[in-house]
mmCIF file with all atom_site columns, C-alpha atoms in Angstrom:
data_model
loop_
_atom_site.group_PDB
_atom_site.id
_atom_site.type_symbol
_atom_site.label_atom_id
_atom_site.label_alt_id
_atom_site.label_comp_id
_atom_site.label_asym_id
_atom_site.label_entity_id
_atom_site.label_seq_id
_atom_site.pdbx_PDB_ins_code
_atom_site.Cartn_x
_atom_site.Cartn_y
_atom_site.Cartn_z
_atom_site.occupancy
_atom_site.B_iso_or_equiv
_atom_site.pdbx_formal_charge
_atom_site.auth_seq_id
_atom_site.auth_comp_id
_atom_site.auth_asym_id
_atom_site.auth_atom_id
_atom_site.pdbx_PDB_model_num
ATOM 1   C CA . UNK U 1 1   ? -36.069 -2.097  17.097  1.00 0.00 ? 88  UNK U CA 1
ATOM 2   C CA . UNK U 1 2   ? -37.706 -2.936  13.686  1.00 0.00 ? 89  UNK U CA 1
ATOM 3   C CA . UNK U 1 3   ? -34.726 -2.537  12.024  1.00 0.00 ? 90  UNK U CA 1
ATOM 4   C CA . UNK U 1 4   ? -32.254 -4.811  13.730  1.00 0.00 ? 91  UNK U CA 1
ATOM 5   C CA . UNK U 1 5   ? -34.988 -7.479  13.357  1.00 0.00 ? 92  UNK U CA 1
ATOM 6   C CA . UNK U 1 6   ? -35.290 -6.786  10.136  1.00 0.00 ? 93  UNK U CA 1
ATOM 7   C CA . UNK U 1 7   ? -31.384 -7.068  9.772   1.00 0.00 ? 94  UNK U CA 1
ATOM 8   C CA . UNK U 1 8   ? -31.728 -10.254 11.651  1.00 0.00 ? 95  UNK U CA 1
ATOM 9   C CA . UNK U 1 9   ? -34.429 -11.846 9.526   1.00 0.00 ? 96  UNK U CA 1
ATOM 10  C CA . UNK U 1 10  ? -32.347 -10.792 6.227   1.00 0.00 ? 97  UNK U CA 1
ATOM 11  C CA . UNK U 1 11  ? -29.255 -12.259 7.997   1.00 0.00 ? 98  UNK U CA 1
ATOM 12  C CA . UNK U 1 12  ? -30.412 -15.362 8.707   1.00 0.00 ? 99  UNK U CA 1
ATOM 13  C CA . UNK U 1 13  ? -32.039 -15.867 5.744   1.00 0.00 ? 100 UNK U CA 1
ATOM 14  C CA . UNK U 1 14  ? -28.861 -15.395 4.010   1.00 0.00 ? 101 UNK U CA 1
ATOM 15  C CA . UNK U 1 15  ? -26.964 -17.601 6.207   1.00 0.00 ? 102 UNK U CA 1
ATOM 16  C CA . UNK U 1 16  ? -29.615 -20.513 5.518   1.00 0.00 ? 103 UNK U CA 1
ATOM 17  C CA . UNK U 1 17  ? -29.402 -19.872 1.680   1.00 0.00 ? 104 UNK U CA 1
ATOM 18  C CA . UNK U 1 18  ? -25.326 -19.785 1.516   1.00 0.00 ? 105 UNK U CA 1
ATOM 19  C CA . UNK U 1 19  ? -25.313 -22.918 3.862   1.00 0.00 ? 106 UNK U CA 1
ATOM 20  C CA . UNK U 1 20  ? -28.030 -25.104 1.343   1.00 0.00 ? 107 UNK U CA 1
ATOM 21  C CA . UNK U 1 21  ? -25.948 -23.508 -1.977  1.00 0.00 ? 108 UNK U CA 1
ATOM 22  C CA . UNK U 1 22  ? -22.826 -25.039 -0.243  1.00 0.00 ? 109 UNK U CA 1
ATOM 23  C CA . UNK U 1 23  ? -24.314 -28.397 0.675   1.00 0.00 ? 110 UNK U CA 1
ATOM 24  C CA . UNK U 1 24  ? -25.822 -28.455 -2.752  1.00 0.00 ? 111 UNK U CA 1
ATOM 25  C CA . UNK U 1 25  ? -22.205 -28.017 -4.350  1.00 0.00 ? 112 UNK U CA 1
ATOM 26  C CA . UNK U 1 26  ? -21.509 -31.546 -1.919  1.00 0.00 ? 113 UNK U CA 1
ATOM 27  C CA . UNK U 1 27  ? -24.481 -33.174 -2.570  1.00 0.00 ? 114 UNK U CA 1
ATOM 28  C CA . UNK U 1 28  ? -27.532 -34.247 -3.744  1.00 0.00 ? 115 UNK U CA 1
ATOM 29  C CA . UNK U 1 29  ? -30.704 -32.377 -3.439  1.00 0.00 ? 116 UNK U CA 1
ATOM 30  C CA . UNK U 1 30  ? -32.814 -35.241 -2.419  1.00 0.00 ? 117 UNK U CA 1
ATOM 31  C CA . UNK U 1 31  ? -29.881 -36.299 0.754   1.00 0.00 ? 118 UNK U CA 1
ATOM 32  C CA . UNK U 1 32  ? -30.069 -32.517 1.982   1.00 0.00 ? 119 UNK U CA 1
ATOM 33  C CA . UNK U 1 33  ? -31.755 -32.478 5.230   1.00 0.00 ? 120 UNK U CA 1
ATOM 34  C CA . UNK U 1 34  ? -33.127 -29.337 7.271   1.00 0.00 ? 121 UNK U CA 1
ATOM 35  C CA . UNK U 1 35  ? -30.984 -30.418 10.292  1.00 0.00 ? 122 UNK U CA 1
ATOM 36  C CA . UNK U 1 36  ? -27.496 -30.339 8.144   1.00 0.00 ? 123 UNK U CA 1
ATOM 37  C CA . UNK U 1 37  ? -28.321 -26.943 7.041   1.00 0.00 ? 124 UNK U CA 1
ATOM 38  C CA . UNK U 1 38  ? -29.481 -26.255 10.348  1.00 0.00 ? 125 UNK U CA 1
ATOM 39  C CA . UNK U 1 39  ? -25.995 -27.268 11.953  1.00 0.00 ? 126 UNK U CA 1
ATOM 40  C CA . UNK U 1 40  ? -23.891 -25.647 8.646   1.00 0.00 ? 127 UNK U CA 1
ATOM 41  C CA . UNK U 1 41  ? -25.631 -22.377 9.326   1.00 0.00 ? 128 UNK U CA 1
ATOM 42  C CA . UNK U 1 42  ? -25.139 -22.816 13.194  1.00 0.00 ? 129 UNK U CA 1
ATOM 43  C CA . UNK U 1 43  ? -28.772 -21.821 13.247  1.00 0.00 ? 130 UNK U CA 1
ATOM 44  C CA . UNK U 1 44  ? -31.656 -23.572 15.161  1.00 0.00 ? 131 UNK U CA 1
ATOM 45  C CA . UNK U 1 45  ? -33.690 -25.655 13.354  1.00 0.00 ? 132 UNK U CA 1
ATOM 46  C CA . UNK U 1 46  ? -37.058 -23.956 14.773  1.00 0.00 ? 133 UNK U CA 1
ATOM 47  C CA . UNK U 1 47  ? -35.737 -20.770 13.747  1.00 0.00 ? 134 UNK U CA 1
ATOM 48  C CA . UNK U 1 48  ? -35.623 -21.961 10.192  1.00 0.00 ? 135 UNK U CA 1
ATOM 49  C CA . UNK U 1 49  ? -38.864 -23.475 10.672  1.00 0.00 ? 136 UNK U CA 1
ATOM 50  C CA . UNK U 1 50  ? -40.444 -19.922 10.998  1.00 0.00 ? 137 UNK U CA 1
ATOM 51  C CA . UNK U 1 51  ? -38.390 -18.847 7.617   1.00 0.00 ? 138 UNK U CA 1
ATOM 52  C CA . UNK U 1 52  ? -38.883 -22.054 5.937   1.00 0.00 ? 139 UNK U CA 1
ATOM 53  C CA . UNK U 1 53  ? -41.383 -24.946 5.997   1.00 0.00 ? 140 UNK U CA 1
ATOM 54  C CA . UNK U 1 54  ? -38.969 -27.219 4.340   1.00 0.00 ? 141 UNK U CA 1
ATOM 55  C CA . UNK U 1 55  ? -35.439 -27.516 2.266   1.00 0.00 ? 142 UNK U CA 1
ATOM 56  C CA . UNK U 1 56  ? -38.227 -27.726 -0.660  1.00 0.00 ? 143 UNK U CA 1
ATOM 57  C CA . UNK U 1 57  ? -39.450 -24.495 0.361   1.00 0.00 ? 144 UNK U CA 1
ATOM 58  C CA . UNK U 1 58  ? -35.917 -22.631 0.464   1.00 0.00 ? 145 UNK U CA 1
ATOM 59  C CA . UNK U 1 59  ? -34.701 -23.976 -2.654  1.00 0.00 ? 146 UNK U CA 1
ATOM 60  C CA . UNK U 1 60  ? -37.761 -22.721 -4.128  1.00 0.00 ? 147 UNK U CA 1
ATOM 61  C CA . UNK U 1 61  ? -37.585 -19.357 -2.532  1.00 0.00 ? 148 UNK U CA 1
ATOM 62  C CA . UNK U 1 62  ? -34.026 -19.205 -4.048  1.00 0.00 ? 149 UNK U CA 1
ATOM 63  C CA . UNK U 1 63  ? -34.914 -19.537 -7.327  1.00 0.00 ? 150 UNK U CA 1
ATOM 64  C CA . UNK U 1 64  ? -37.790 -17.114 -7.115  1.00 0.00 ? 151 UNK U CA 1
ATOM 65  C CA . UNK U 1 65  ? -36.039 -14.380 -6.176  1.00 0.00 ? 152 UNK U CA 1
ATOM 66  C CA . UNK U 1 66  ? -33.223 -15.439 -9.110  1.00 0.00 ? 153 UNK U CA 1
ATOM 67  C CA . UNK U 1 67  ? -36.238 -15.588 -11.686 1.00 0.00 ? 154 UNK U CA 1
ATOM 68  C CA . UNK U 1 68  ? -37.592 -12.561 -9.944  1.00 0.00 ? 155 UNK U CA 1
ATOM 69  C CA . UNK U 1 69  ? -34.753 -10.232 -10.635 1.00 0.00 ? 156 UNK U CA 1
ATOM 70  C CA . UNK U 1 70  ? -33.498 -11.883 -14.048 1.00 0.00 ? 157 UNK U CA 1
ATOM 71  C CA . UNK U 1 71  ? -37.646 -10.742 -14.535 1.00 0.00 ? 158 UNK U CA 1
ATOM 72  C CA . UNK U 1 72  ? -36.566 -6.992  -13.621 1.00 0.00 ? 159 UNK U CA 1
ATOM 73  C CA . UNK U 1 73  ? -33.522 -7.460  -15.908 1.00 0.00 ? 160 UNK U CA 1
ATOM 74  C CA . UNK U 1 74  ? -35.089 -8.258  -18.825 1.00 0.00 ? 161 UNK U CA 1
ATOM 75  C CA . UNK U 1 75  ? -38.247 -6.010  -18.401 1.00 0.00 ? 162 UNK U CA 1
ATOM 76  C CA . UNK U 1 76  ? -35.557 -3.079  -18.075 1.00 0.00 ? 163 UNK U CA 1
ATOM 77  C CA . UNK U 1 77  ? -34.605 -3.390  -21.783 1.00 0.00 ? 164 UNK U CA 1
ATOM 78  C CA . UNK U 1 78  ? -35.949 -2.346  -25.023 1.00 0.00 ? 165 UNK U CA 1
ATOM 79  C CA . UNK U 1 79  ? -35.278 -5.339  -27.159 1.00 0.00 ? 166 UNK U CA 1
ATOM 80  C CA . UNK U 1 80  ? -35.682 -3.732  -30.629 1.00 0.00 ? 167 UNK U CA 1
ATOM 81  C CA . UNK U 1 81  ? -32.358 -3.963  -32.536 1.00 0.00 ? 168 UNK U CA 1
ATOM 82  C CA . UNK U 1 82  ? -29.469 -6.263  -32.168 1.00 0.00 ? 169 UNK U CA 1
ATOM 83  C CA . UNK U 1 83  ? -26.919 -4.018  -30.488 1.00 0.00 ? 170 UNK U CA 1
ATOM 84  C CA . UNK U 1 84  ? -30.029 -3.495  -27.601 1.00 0.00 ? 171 UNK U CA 1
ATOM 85  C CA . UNK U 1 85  ? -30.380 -7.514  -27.796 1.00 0.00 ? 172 UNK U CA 1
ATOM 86  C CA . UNK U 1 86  ? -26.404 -7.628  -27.410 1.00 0.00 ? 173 UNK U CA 1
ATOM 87  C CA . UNK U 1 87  ? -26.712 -5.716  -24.217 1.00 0.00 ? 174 UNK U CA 1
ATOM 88  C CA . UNK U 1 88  ? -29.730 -6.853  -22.713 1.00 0.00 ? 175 UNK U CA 1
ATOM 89  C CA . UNK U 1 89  ? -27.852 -10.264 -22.592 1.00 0.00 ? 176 UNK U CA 1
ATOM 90  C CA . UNK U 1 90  ? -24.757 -9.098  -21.799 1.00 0.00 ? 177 UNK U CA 1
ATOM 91  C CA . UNK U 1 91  ? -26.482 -7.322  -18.731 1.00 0.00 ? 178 UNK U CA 1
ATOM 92  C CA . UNK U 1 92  ? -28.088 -10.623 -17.451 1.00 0.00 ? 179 UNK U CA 1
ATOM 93  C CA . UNK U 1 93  ? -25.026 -12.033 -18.249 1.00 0.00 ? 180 UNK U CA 1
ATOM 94  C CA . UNK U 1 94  ? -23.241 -9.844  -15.703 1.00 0.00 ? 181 UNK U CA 1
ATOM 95  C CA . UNK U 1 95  ? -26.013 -10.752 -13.458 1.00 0.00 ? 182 UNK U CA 1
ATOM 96  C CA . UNK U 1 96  ? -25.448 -14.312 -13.539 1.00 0.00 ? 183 UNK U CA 1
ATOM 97  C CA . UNK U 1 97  ? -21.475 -14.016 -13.497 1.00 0.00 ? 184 UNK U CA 1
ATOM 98  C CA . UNK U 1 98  ? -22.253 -11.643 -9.950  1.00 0.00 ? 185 UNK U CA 1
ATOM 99  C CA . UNK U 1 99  ? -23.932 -14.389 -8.549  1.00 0.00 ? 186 UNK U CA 1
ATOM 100 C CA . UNK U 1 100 ? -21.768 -17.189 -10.655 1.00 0.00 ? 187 UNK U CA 1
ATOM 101 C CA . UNK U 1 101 ? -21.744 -19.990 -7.225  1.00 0.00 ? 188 UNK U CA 1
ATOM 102 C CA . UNK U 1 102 ? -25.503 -20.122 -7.075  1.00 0.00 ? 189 UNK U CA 1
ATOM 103 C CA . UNK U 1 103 ? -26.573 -20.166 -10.613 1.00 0.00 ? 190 UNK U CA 1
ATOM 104 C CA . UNK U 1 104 ? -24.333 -22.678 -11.435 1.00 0.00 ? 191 UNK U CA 1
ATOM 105 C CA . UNK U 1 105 ? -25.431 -24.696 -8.553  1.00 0.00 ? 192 UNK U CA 1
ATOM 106 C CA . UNK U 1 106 ? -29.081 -24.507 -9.571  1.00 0.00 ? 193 UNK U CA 1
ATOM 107 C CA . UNK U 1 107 ? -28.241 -24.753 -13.507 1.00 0.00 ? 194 UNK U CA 1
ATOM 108 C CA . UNK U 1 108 ? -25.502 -27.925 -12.745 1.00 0.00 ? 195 UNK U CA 1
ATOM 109 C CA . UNK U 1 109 ? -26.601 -29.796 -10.016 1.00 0.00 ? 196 UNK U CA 1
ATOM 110 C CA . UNK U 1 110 ? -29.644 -32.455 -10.105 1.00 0.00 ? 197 UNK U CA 1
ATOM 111 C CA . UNK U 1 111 ? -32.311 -30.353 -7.202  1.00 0.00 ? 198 UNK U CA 1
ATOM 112 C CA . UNK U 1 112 ? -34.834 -32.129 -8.001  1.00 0.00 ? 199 UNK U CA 1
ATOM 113 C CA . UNK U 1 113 ? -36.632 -28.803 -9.158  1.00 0.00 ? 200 UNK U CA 1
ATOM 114 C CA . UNK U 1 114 ? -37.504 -27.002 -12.550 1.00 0.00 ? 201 UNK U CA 1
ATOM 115 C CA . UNK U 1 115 ? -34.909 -24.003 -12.826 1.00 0.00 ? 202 UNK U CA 1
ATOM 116 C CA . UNK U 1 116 ? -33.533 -24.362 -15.853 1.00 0.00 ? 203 UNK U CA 1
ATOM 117 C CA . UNK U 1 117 ? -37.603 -24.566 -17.063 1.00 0.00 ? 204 UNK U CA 1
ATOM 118 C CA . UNK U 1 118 ? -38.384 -22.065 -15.214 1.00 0.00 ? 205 UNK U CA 1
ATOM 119 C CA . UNK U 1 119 ? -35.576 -19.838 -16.541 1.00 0.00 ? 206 UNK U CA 1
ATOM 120 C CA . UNK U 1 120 ? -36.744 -20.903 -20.120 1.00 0.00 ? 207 UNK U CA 1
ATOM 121 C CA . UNK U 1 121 ? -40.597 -20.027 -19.727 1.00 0.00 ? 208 UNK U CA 1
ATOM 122 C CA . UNK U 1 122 ? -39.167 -16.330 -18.772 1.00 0.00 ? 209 UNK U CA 1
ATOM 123 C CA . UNK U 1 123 ? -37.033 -16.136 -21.658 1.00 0.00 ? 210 UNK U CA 1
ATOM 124 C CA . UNK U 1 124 ? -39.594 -17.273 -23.907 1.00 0.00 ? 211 UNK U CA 1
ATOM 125 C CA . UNK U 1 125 ? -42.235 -15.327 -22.661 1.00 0.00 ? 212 UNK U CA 1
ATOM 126 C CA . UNK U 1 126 ? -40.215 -12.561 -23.003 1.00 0.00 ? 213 UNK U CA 1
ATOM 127 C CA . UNK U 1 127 ? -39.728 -13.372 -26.477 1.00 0.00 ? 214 UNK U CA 1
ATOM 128 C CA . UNK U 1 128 ? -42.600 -14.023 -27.566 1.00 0.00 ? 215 UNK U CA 1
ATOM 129 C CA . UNK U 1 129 ? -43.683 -10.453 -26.112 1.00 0.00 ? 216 UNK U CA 1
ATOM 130 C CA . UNK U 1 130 ? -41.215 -8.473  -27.503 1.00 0.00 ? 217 UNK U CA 1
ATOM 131 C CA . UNK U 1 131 ? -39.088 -9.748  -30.003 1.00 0.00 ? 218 UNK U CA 1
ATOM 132 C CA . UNK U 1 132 ? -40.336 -12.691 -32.123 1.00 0.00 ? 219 UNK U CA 1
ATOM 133 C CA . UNK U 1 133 ? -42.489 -10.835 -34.611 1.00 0.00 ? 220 UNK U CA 1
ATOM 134 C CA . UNK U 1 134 ? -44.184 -13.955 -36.899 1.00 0.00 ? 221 UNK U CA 1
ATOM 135 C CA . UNK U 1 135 ? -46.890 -16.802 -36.542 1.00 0.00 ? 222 UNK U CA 1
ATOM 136 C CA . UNK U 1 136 ? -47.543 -18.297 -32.565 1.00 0.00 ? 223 UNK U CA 1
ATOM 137 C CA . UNK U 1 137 ? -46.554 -21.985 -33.785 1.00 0.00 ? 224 UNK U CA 1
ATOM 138 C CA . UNK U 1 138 ? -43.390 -21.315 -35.613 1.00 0.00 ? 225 UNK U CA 1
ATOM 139 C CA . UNK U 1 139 ? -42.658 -18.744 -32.892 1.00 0.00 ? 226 UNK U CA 1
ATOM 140 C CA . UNK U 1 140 ? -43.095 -21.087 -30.186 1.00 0.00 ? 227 UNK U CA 1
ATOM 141 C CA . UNK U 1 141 ? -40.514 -23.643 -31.940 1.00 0.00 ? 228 UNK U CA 1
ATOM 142 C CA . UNK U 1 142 ? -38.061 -20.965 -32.701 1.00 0.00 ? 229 UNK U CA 1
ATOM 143 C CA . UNK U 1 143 ? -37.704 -19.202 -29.357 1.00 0.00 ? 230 UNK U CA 1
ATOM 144 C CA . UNK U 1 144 ? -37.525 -22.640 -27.774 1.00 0.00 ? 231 UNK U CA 1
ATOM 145 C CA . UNK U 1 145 ? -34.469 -23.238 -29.833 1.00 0.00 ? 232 UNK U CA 1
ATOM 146 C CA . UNK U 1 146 ? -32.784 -20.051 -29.482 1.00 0.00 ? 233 UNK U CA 1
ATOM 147 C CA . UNK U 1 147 ? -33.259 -20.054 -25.635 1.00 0.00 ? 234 UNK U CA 1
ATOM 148 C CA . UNK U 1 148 ? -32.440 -23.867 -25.090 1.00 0.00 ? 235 UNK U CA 1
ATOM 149 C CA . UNK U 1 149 ? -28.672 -23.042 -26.619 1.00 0.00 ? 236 UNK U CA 1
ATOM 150 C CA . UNK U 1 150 ? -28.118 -19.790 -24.979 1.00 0.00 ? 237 UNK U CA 1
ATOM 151 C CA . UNK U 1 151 ? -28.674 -21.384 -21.468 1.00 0.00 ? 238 UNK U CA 1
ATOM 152 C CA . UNK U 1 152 ? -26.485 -24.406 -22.985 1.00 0.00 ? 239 UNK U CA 1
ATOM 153 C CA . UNK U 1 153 ? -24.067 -21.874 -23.986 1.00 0.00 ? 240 UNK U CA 1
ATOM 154 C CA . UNK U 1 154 ? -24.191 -20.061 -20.715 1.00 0.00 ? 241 UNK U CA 1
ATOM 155 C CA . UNK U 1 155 ? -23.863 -23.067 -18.703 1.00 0.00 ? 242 UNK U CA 1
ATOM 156 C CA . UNK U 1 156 ? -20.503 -23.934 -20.204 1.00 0.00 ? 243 UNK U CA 1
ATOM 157 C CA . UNK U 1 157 ? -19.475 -20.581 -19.801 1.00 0.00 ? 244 UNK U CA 1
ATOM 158 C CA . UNK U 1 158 ? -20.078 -21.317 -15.864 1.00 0.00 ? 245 UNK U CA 1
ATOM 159 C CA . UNK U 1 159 ? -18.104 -24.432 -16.155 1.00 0.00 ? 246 UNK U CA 1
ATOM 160 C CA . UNK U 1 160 ? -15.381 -22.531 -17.727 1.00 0.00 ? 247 UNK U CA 1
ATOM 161 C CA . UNK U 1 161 ? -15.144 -20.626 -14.891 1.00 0.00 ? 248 UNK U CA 1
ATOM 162 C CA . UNK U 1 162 ? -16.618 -17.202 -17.051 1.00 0.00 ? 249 UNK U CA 1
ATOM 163 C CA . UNK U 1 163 ? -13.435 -16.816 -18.372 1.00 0.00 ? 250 UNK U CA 1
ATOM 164 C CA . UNK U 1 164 ? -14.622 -14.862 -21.608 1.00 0.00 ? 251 UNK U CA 1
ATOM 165 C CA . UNK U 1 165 ? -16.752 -11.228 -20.267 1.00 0.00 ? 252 UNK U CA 1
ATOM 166 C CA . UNK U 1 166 ? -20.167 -11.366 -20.509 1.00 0.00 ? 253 UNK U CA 1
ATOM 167 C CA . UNK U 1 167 ? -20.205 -8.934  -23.510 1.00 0.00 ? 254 UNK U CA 1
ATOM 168 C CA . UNK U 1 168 ? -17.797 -11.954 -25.563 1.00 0.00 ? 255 UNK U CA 1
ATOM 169 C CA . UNK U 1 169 ? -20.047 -14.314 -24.225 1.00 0.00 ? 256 UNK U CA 1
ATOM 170 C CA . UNK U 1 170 ? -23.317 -11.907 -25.754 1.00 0.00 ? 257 UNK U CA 1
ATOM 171 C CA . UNK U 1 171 ? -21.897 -11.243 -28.783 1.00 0.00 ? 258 UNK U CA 1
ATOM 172 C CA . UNK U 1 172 ? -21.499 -14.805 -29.591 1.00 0.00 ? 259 UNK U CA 1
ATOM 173 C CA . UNK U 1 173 ? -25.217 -15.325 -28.321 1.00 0.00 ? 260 UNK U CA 1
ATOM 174 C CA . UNK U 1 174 ? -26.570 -13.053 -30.928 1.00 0.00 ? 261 UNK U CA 1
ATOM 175 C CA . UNK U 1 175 ? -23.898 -14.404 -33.739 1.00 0.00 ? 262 UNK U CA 1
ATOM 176 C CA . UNK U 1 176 ? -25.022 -18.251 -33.104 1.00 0.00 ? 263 UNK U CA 1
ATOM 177 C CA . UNK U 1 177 ? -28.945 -16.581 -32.736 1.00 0.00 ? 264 UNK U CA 1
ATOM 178 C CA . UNK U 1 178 ? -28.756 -14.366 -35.767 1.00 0.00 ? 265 UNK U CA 1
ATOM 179 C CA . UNK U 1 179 ? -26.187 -16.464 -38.192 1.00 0.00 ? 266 UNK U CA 1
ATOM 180 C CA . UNK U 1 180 ? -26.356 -20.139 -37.154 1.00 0.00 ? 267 UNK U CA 1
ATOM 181 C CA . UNK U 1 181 ? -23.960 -22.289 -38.711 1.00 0.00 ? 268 UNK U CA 1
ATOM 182 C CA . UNK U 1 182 ? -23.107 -19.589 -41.080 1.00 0.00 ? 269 UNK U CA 1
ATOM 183 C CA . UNK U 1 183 ? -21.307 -18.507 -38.487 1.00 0.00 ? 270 UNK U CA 1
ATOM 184 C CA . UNK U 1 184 ? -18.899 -21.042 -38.549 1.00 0.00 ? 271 UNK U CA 1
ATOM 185 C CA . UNK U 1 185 ? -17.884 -20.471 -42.414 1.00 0.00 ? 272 UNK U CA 1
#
């Protein structure tokens, strides 16, 4: 018995999420009501009332569990040389290109909400931990920078429809990270 409500729960929780993704994709955040995603999902609305307490509240929920596995995904790797760097991106990269409709939804579209922060603070504290070895003030500046043009980079890549693999779009990550506008001579 447990387990088919636990198969319920998890599928109704995924039918709320894909409906707000794909009203999101339509519309703005703020004109997103509980009752469209309600009737979208063909669910009723008190049943997403004991899920949910609000659209705030799911949107929210979706990007925690995003930031909550890119967390896992960057904790996994040892980010000590630049081949390792290469791949740890390239692995989130995958990660985001797996679940390409809903990150680009929450990195393109105006929710109201701090994603693309929130995505930054992980990235920089991650950083900061275990990569950036010099003083906390130039450190701060510098992995601000670097992380602010990777998700700009990463962004287009969604809007390009990932048409370049992850490791292409890794590779020239670390090139544009490590060389700057070397690169381009």
């Amino acid at each position: 018995m447990s387990i088919n409500l636990d198969r319920r729960k998890k599928y109704t929780r995924m039918v709320l999420k894909n409906s707000f993704i794909q009203l999101l994709n339509e519309k703005a955040f703020s004109s997103i009501t509980v009752k469209e995603i309600c009737v979208l999902a063909d669910i009723n609305r008190s049943t997403f009332y004991t899920h949910y307490t609000d659209q705030f509240d799911l949107l929210y929920q979706i990007e925690a569990e995003i930031i909550e596995e890119m967390n896992k995904y960057l904790n996994e790797c040892n980010f000590v040389e630049e081949e390792e760097s290469i791949e740890m991106t390239e692995k989130l990269l995958e990660y985001i290109k797996n679940r390409k409709e809903i990150c680009q939804t929450l990195l393109h579209r105006n929710t109201g909400t701090s994603f693309e922060k929130r995505v930054m603070d992980i990235a920089r504290e991650f950083l900061l931990n275990k990569a950036i070895n010099m003083k906390t003030t130039e450190a701060s500046y510098l992995s601000t920078f670097i992380i602010s043009g990777a998700l700009h980079v990463i962004k287009e890549w969604l809007a390009n429809d990932t048409k370049e693999s992850p490791r292409r779009i890794a590779e020239m990550i670390s090139q544009f990270t490590n060389k700057g506008l070397l690169f381009m001579n």
